[in-house]
PDB file of C-alpha atoms in Angstrom:
ATOM      1  CA  GLY A  21      22.146   1.689   7.180  1.00  0.00           C
ATOM      2  CA  GLN A  22      21.927   1.893   3.457  1.00  0.00           C
ATOM      3  CA  SER A  23      24.702   1.999   0.877  1.00  0.00           C
ATOM      4  CA  LEU A  24      24.894   1.756  -2.877  1.00  0.00           C
ATOM      5  CA  GLU A  25      27.932   1.217  -5.061  1.00  0.00           C
ATOM      6  CA  GLN A  26      28.310   2.080  -8.700  1.00  0.00           C
ATOM      7  CA  PRO A  27      31.358   2.813 -10.864  1.00  0.00           C
ATOM      8  CA  SER A  28      32.431   6.433 -10.798  1.00  0.00           C
ATOM      9  CA  GLU A  29      32.961   6.773 -14.533  1.00  0.00           C
ATOM     10  CA  VAL A  30      32.311   4.864 -17.747  1.00  0.00           C
ATOM     11  CA  THR A  31      33.414   5.820 -21.241  1.00  0.00           C
ATOM     12  CA  ALA A  32      32.018   4.585 -24.546  1.00  0.00           C
ATOM     13  CA  VAL A  33      31.654   5.598 -28.182  1.00  0.00           C
ATOM     14  CA  GLU A  34      28.565   6.549 -30.103  1.00  0.00           C
ATOM     15  CA  GLY A  35      26.484   3.583 -31.166  1.00  0.00           C
ATOM     16  CA  ALA A  36      27.929   1.292 -28.518  1.00  0.00           C
ATOM     17  CA  ILE A  37      26.198  -0.472 -25.626  1.00  0.00           C
ATOM     18  CA  VAL A  38      27.138   0.265 -22.030  1.00  0.00           C
ATOM     19  CA  GLN A  39      26.098  -1.323 -18.745  1.00  0.00           C
ATOM     20  CA  ILE A  40      26.189   0.533 -15.429  1.00  0.00           C
ATOM     21  CA  ASN A  41      26.113  -1.755 -12.407  1.00  0.00           C
ATOM     22  CA  CYS A  42      24.723  -1.012  -8.986  1.00  0.00           C
ATOM     23  CA  THR A  43      25.002  -3.071  -5.820  1.00  0.00           C
ATOM     24  CA  TYR A  44      23.180  -2.111  -2.679  1.00  0.00           C
ATOM     25  CA  GLN A  45      22.822  -2.902   0.998  1.00  0.00           C
ATOM     26  CA  THR A  46      19.640  -1.703   2.538  1.00  0.00           C
ATOM     27  CA  SER A  47      16.652  -2.414   4.691  1.00  0.00           C
ATOM     28  CA  GLY A  48      13.089  -1.684   3.671  1.00  0.00           C
ATOM     29  CA  PHE A  49      13.678  -2.308  -0.024  1.00  0.00           C
ATOM     30  CA  TYR A  50      10.777  -1.667  -2.366  1.00  0.00           C
ATOM     31  CA  GLY A  51      12.658  -1.394  -5.628  1.00  0.00           C
ATOM     32  CA  LEU A  52      15.524   0.136  -7.574  1.00  0.00           C
ATOM     33  CA  SER A  53      15.165   3.304  -9.610  1.00  0.00           C
ATOM     34  CA  TRP A  54      17.494   4.866 -12.131  1.00  0.00           C
ATOM     35  CA  TYR A  55      17.863   8.586 -12.795  1.00  0.00           C
ATOM     36  CA  GLN A  56      19.785  10.573 -15.375  1.00  0.00           C
ATOM     37  CA  GLN A  57      21.249  13.969 -14.569  1.00  0.00           C
ATOM     38  CA  HIS A  58      22.960  16.297 -17.006  1.00  0.00           C
ATOM     39  CA  ASP A  59      25.413  18.842 -15.626  1.00  0.00           C
ATOM     40  CA  GLY A  60      23.475  21.639 -13.973  1.00  0.00           C
ATOM     41  CA  GLY A  61      20.171  19.859 -14.491  1.00  0.00           C
ATOM     42  CA  ALA A  62      17.670  18.014 -12.345  1.00  0.00           C
ATOM     43  CA  PRO A  63      17.591  14.234 -11.998  1.00  0.00           C
ATOM     44  CA  THR A  64      15.112  12.754 -14.452  1.00  0.00           C
ATOM     45  CA  PHE A  65      13.479   9.388 -13.968  1.00  0.00           C
ATOM     46  CA  LEU A  66      14.540   6.594 -16.332  1.00  0.00           C
ATOM     47  CA  SER A  67      13.219   3.324 -14.964  1.00  0.00           C
ATOM     48  CA  TYR A  68      12.103   1.381 -11.928  1.00  0.00           C
ATOM     49  CA  ASN A  69      12.355  -2.306 -11.025  1.00  0.00           C
ATOM     50  CA  ALA A  70      10.273  -3.661  -8.185  1.00  0.00           C
ATOM     51  CA  LEU A  71      10.584  -7.290  -9.219  1.00  0.00           C
ATOM     52  CA  ASP A  72      13.435  -9.396 -10.530  1.00  0.00           C
ATOM     53  CA  GLY A  73      14.042  -9.231 -14.230  1.00  0.00           C
ATOM     54  CA  LEU A  74      14.488  -6.848 -17.090  1.00  0.00           C
ATOM     55  CA  GLU A  75      12.447  -3.720 -17.820  1.00  0.00           C
ATOM     56  CA  GLU A  76      12.850  -2.182 -21.256  1.00  0.00           C
ATOM     57  CA  THR A  77      12.072   1.402 -22.190  1.00  0.00           C
ATOM     58  CA  GLY A  78      13.285   2.303 -25.640  1.00  0.00           C
ATOM     59  CA  ARG A  79      17.080   2.363 -25.745  1.00  0.00           C
ATOM     60  CA  PHE A  80      17.295   1.932 -21.978  1.00  0.00           C
ATOM     61  CA  SER A  81      16.791  -1.295 -20.043  1.00  0.00           C
ATOM     62  CA  SER A  82      17.138  -1.960 -16.341  1.00  0.00           C
ATOM     63  CA  PHE A  83      17.627  -5.229 -14.523  1.00  0.00           C
ATOM     64  CA  LEU A  84      17.175  -6.253 -10.917  1.00  0.00           C
ATOM     65  CA  SER A  85      18.162  -9.308  -8.901  1.00  0.00           C
ATOM     66  CA  ARG A  86      16.818  -8.926  -5.375  1.00  0.00           C
ATOM     67  CA  SER A  87      18.568 -12.075  -4.150  1.00  0.00           C
ATOM     68  CA  ASP A  88      21.934 -10.639  -5.258  1.00  0.00           C
ATOM     69  CA  SER A  89      21.147  -7.053  -4.213  1.00  0.00           C
ATOM     70  CA  TYR A  90      22.252  -6.064  -7.682  1.00  0.00           C
ATOM     71  CA  GLY A  91      20.921  -4.168 -10.618  1.00  0.00           C
ATOM     72  CA  TYR A  92      22.136  -2.578 -13.805  1.00  0.00           C
ATOM     73  CA  LEU A  93      21.160  -0.017 -16.380  1.00  0.00           C
ATOM     74  CA  LEU A  94      21.812  -0.913 -20.005  1.00  0.00           C
ATOM     75  CA  LEU A  95      22.045   1.856 -22.573  1.00  0.00           C
ATOM     76  CA  GLN A  96      22.002   0.858 -26.237  1.00  0.00           C
ATOM     77  CA  GLU A  97      22.797   2.765 -29.424  1.00  0.00           C
ATOM     78  CA  LEU A  98      24.594   5.413 -27.403  1.00  0.00           C
ATOM     79  CA  GLN A  99      24.236   9.006 -28.488  1.00  0.00           C
ATOM     80  CA  MET A 100      26.299  12.031 -27.543  1.00  0.00           C
ATOM     81  CA  LYS A 101      23.340  13.395 -25.586  1.00  0.00           C
ATOM     82  CA  ASP A 102      23.551  10.359 -23.279  1.00  0.00           C
ATOM     83  CA  SER A 103      26.681  11.877 -21.711  1.00  0.00           C
ATOM     84  CA  ALA A 104      25.465  12.526 -18.175  1.00  0.00           C
ATOM     85  CA  SER A 105      25.547  11.148 -14.659  1.00  0.00           C
ATOM     86  CA  TYR A 106      23.421   8.111 -13.907  1.00  0.00           C
ATOM     87  CA  PHE A 107      22.228   7.332 -10.407  1.00  0.00           C
ATOM     88  CA  CYS A 108      20.754   4.175  -9.017  1.00  0.00           C
ATOM     89  CA  ALA A 109      18.472   4.771  -6.077  1.00  0.00           C
ATOM     90  CA  VAL A 110      16.902   2.397  -3.621  1.00  0.00           C
ATOM     91  CA  ARG A 111      13.238   3.123  -3.186  1.00  0.00           C
ATOM     92  CA  GLY A 112      12.165   2.691   0.391  1.00  0.00           C
ATOM     93  CA  PHE A 113       8.670   3.298   1.677  1.00  0.00           C
ATOM     94  CA  GLN A 114       9.121   7.008   2.113  1.00  0.00           C
ATOM     95  CA  LYS A 115      12.177   8.121   0.204  1.00  0.00           C
ATOM     96  CA  LEU A 116      14.892   7.448  -2.314  1.00  0.00           C
ATOM     97  CA  VAL A 117      18.461   6.716  -1.269  1.00  0.00           C
ATOM     98  CA  PHE A 118      20.830   7.554  -4.103  1.00  0.00           C
ATOM     99  CA  GLY A 119      24.198   6.147  -5.022  1.00  0.00           C
ATOM    100  CA  THR A 120      27.110   8.467  -5.777  1.00  0.00           C
ATOM    101  CA  GLY A 121      26.466   8.247  -9.499  1.00  0.00           C
ATOM    102  CA  THR A 122      28.269   7.077 -12.615  1.00  0.00           C
ATOM    103  CA  ARG A 123      29.507   9.659 -15.043  1.00  0.00           C
ATOM    104  CA  LEU A 124      29.047   8.428 -18.607  1.00  0.00           C
ATOM    105  CA  LEU A 125      31.199  10.016 -21.280  1.00  0.00           C
ATOM    106  CA  VAL A 126      30.189   9.266 -24.877  1.00  0.00           C
ATOM    107  CA  SER A 127      32.721  10.128 -27.533  1.00  0.00           C
ATOM    108  CA  PRO A 128      32.291  10.320 -31.334  1.00  0.00           C
TER     109      PRO A 128
ATOM    110  CA  ASP B  17      10.355  20.321 -17.671  1.00  0.00           C
ATOM    111  CA  THR B  18       8.816  17.927 -15.129  1.00  0.00           C
ATOM    112  CA  GLY B  19       6.218  20.394 -13.896  1.00  0.00           C
ATOM    113  CA  VAL B  20       7.973  20.928 -10.557  1.00  0.00           C
ATOM    114  CA  SER B  21       9.243  24.485 -10.202  1.00  0.00           C
ATOM    115  CA  GLN B  22      11.683  25.965  -7.724  1.00  0.00           C
ATOM    116  CA  ASN B  23      12.574  29.537  -6.905  1.00  0.00           C
ATOM    117  CA  PRO B  24      15.006  31.097  -6.869  1.00  0.00           C
ATOM    118  CA  ARG B  25      17.263  29.084  -9.186  1.00  0.00           C
ATOM    119  CA  HIS B  26      20.379  30.613  -7.694  1.00  0.00           C
ATOM    120  CA  LYS B  27      21.022  32.259  -4.343  1.00  0.00           C
ATOM    121  CA  ILE B  28      24.238  33.815  -3.119  1.00  0.00           C
ATOM    122  CA  THR B  29      24.315  34.869   0.492  1.00  0.00           C
ATOM    123  CA  LYS B  30      26.748  35.775   3.193  1.00  0.00           C
ATOM    124  CA  ARG B  31      27.448  33.491   6.103  1.00  0.00           C
ATOM    125  CA  GLY B  32      25.015  34.078   8.923  1.00  0.00           C
ATOM    126  CA  GLN B  33      22.131  35.243   6.751  1.00  0.00           C
ATOM    127  CA  ASN B  34      18.798  33.458   6.473  1.00  0.00           C
ATOM    128  CA  VAL B  35      17.530  32.129   3.144  1.00  0.00           C
ATOM    129  CA  THR B  36      14.213  30.688   2.019  1.00  0.00           C
ATOM    130  CA  PHE B  37      13.524  28.558  -1.018  1.00  0.00           C
ATOM    131  CA  ARG B  38      10.173  27.730  -2.567  1.00  0.00           C
ATOM    132  CA  CYS B  39       8.983  24.606  -4.357  1.00  0.00           C
ATOM    133  CA  ASP B  40       5.771  24.266  -6.356  1.00  0.00           C
ATOM    134  CA  PRO B  41       5.052  20.576  -6.992  1.00  0.00           C
ATOM    135  CA  ILE B  42       2.919  19.023  -9.691  1.00  0.00           C
ATOM    136  CA  SER B  43      -0.557  20.078  -8.629  1.00  0.00           C
ATOM    137  CA  GLU B  44      -2.159  16.698  -7.975  1.00  0.00           C
ATOM    138  CA  HIS B  45       0.862  15.248  -6.197  1.00  0.00           C
ATOM    139  CA  ASN B  46       0.385  14.548  -2.512  1.00  0.00           C
ATOM    140  CA  ARG B  47       4.008  13.934  -1.538  1.00  0.00           C
ATOM    141  CA  LEU B  48       6.758  16.521  -1.607  1.00  0.00           C
ATOM    142  CA  TYR B  49      10.423  15.854  -0.873  1.00  0.00           C
ATOM    143  CA  TRP B  50      13.484  17.976  -0.260  1.00  0.00           C
ATOM    144  CA  TYR B  51      16.973  16.721  -1.131  1.00  0.00           C
ATOM    145  CA  ARG B  52      20.403  18.279  -1.014  1.00  0.00           C
ATOM    146  CA  GLN B  53      23.107  17.553  -3.564  1.00  0.00           C
ATOM    147  CA  THR B  54      26.762  18.499  -3.467  1.00  0.00           C
ATOM    148  CA  LEU B  55      29.200  18.249  -6.336  1.00  0.00           C
ATOM    149  CA  GLY B  56      29.990  14.690  -7.336  1.00  0.00           C
ATOM    150  CA  GLN B  57      27.426  13.173  -5.003  1.00  0.00           C
ATOM    151  CA  GLY B  58      23.919  11.862  -5.374  1.00  0.00           C
ATOM    152  CA  PRO B  59      20.981  13.702  -3.875  1.00  0.00           C
ATOM    153  CA  GLU B  60      20.603  13.207  -0.118  1.00  0.00           C
ATOM    154  CA  PHE B  61      17.174  13.056   1.459  1.00  0.00           C
ATOM    155  CA  LEU B  62      16.311  15.880   3.854  1.00  0.00           C
ATOM    156  CA  THR B  63      12.582  15.653   4.556  1.00  0.00           C
ATOM    157  CA  TYR B  64       9.214  14.851   3.046  1.00  0.00           C
ATOM    158  CA  PHE B  65       5.577  15.821   3.354  1.00  0.00           C
ATOM    159  CA  GLN B  66       2.417  13.862   2.811  1.00  0.00           C
ATOM    160  CA  ASN B  67      -0.060  16.625   2.037  1.00  0.00           C
ATOM    161  CA  GLU B  68       0.662  19.220   4.748  1.00  0.00           C
ATOM    162  CA  ALA B  69       2.140  16.816   7.295  1.00  0.00           C
ATOM    163  CA  GLN B  70       5.905  16.576   7.611  1.00  0.00           C
ATOM    164  CA  LEU B  71       6.415  12.855   8.159  1.00  0.00           C
ATOM    165  CA  GLU B  72      10.157  12.360   8.228  1.00  0.00           C
ATOM    166  CA  LYS B  73      13.267  14.441   8.716  1.00  0.00           C
ATOM    167  CA  SER B  74      16.802  13.292   8.059  1.00  0.00           C
ATOM    168  CA  ARG B  75      19.460  13.742  10.704  1.00  0.00           C
ATOM    169  CA  LEU B  76      21.138  15.912   8.060  1.00  0.00           C
ATOM    170  CA  LEU B  77      18.441  18.474   8.778  1.00  0.00           C
ATOM    171  CA  SER B  78      19.892  20.467  11.655  1.00  0.00           C
ATOM    172  CA  ASP B  79      17.877  22.832  13.838  1.00  0.00           C
ATOM    173  CA  ARG B  80      18.801  25.647  11.469  1.00  0.00           C
ATOM    174  CA  PHE B  81      16.683  24.067   8.763  1.00  0.00           C
ATOM    175  CA  SER B  82      12.915  24.206   8.702  1.00  0.00           C
ATOM    176  CA  ALA B  83      10.455  23.188   6.050  1.00  0.00           C
ATOM    177  CA  GLU B  84       6.764  23.850   5.706  1.00  0.00           C
ATOM    178  CA  ARG B  85       3.951  22.909   3.412  1.00  0.00           C
ATOM    179  CA  PRO B  86       1.104  24.911   4.939  1.00  0.00           C
ATOM    180  CA  LYS B  87      -1.743  24.071   2.588  1.00  0.00           C
ATOM    181  CA  GLY B  88      -0.458  20.845   1.148  1.00  0.00           C
ATOM    182  CA  SER B  89       0.558  22.562  -2.062  1.00  0.00           C
ATOM    183  CA  PHE B  90       3.794  24.571  -2.294  1.00  0.00           C
ATOM    184  CA  SER B  91       6.588  24.137   0.229  1.00  0.00           C
ATOM    185  CA  THR B  92       9.299  26.353   1.630  1.00  0.00           C
ATOM    186  CA  LEU B  93      12.692  25.413   3.004  1.00  0.00           C
ATOM    187  CA  GLU B  94      14.357  27.952   5.270  1.00  0.00           C
ATOM    188  CA  ILE B  95      17.950  27.873   6.404  1.00  0.00           C
ATOM    189  CA  GLN B  96      18.810  30.144   9.300  1.00  0.00           C
ATOM    190  CA  ARG B  97      22.306  31.444  10.073  1.00  0.00           C
ATOM    191  CA  THR B  98      23.743  29.939   6.920  1.00  0.00           C
ATOM    192  CA  GLU B  99      27.189  28.352   6.991  1.00  0.00           C
ATOM    193  CA  GLN B 100      29.594  27.723   4.154  1.00  0.00           C
ATOM    194  CA  GLY B 101      28.875  24.011   4.457  1.00  0.00           C
ATOM    195  CA  ASP B 102      25.291  24.696   3.441  1.00  0.00           C
ATOM    196  CA  SER B 103      26.450  25.510  -0.082  1.00  0.00           C
ATOM    197  CA  ALA B 104      24.776  22.928  -2.287  1.00  0.00           C
ATOM    198  CA  MET B 105      21.994  22.343  -4.765  1.00  0.00           C
ATOM    199  CA  TYR B 106      18.636  21.999  -3.013  1.00  0.00           C
ATOM    200  CA  LEU B 107      16.264  19.817  -4.964  1.00  0.00           C
ATOM    201  CA  CYS B 108      12.547  19.421  -4.553  1.00  0.00           C
ATOM    202  CA  ALA B 109      10.615  16.448  -5.856  1.00  0.00           C
ATOM    203  CA  SER B 110       6.975  15.459  -5.840  1.00  0.00           C
ATOM    204  CA  SER B 111       5.071  12.259  -6.330  1.00  0.00           C
ATOM    205  CA  LEU B 112       1.570  10.860  -6.329  1.00  0.00           C
ATOM    206  CA  VAL B 113       1.324   7.912  -4.017  1.00  0.00           C
ATOM    207  CA  GLN B 114      -1.173   5.656  -5.684  1.00  0.00           C
ATOM    208  CA  GLY B 115      -0.944   1.924  -5.372  1.00  0.00           C
ATOM    209  CA  GLY B 116       2.648   0.878  -5.838  1.00  0.00           C
ATOM    210  CA  ASN B 117       3.677   3.848  -7.948  1.00  0.00           C
ATOM    211  CA  ASN B 118       5.719   6.488  -6.211  1.00  0.00           C
ATOM    212  CA  GLU B 119       7.842   7.878  -9.023  1.00  0.00           C
ATOM    213  CA  GLN B 120       9.422  11.150  -7.962  1.00  0.00           C
ATOM    214  CA  PHE B 121       9.656  14.096 -10.338  1.00  0.00           C
ATOM    215  CA  PHE B 122      12.420  16.563  -9.571  1.00  0.00           C
ATOM    216  CA  GLY B 123      12.486  20.301  -9.975  1.00  0.00           C
ATOM    217  CA  PRO B 124      15.469  22.179 -11.429  1.00  0.00           C
ATOM    218  CA  GLY B 125      16.868  22.942  -7.990  1.00  0.00           C
ATOM    219  CA  THR B 126      18.069  26.024  -6.151  1.00  0.00           C
ATOM    220  CA  ARG B 127      21.819  26.421  -6.106  1.00  0.00           C
ATOM    221  CA  LEU B 128      22.918  28.035  -2.829  1.00  0.00           C
ATOM    222  CA  THR B 129      26.330  29.612  -2.430  1.00  0.00           C
ATOM    223  CA  VAL B 130      27.298  30.813   1.028  1.00  0.00           C
ATOM    224  CA  LEU B 131      30.233  33.208   1.032  1.00  0.00           C
TER     225      LEU B 131
END
């Protein structure tokens, strides 16, 4: 089977840096994706790692270590609008398998 | 707005009724996916289409659920004899499988409430 673990909630203040970790157990692994979802909204794609290392996209960076079955999403210069749920998702050949999500609360 | 649209956005129905949802993917995308999401959980895969062919169905998809993508464009998801446990957000996503890129773009979802 497939399972992903991520913290249920993380809190931080504006301007800070936060890291959301994700560990996974899966077969048929092609890569790790990260999605953001605001309350009542659709998941929106943030980043994808197929290979080990760090991918940077603006204020967001994502890291993958395939040998450790581990990845993280790093959010810098936090803004209030970053308050949302963040999901890691294992990308298999046909589909995404999502974790249960991390709720990020950014306070002033 | 990702370009994936879903209708209706909200549906309230009584237990035992049939409901049908529609998804219009990004026009050039050849893959279309259906997911279900309940409160506090991540989306769960239900089924996907490559063009008009339904290639995989999750065991979550009971016999009461059926999905179609007749012309390889829009898709419908029908739930027959709805149960209260079917209450959830139903998400559609589409992607263009090209090389190694298979990024999925999600629609806004249809929120189903079964009374």
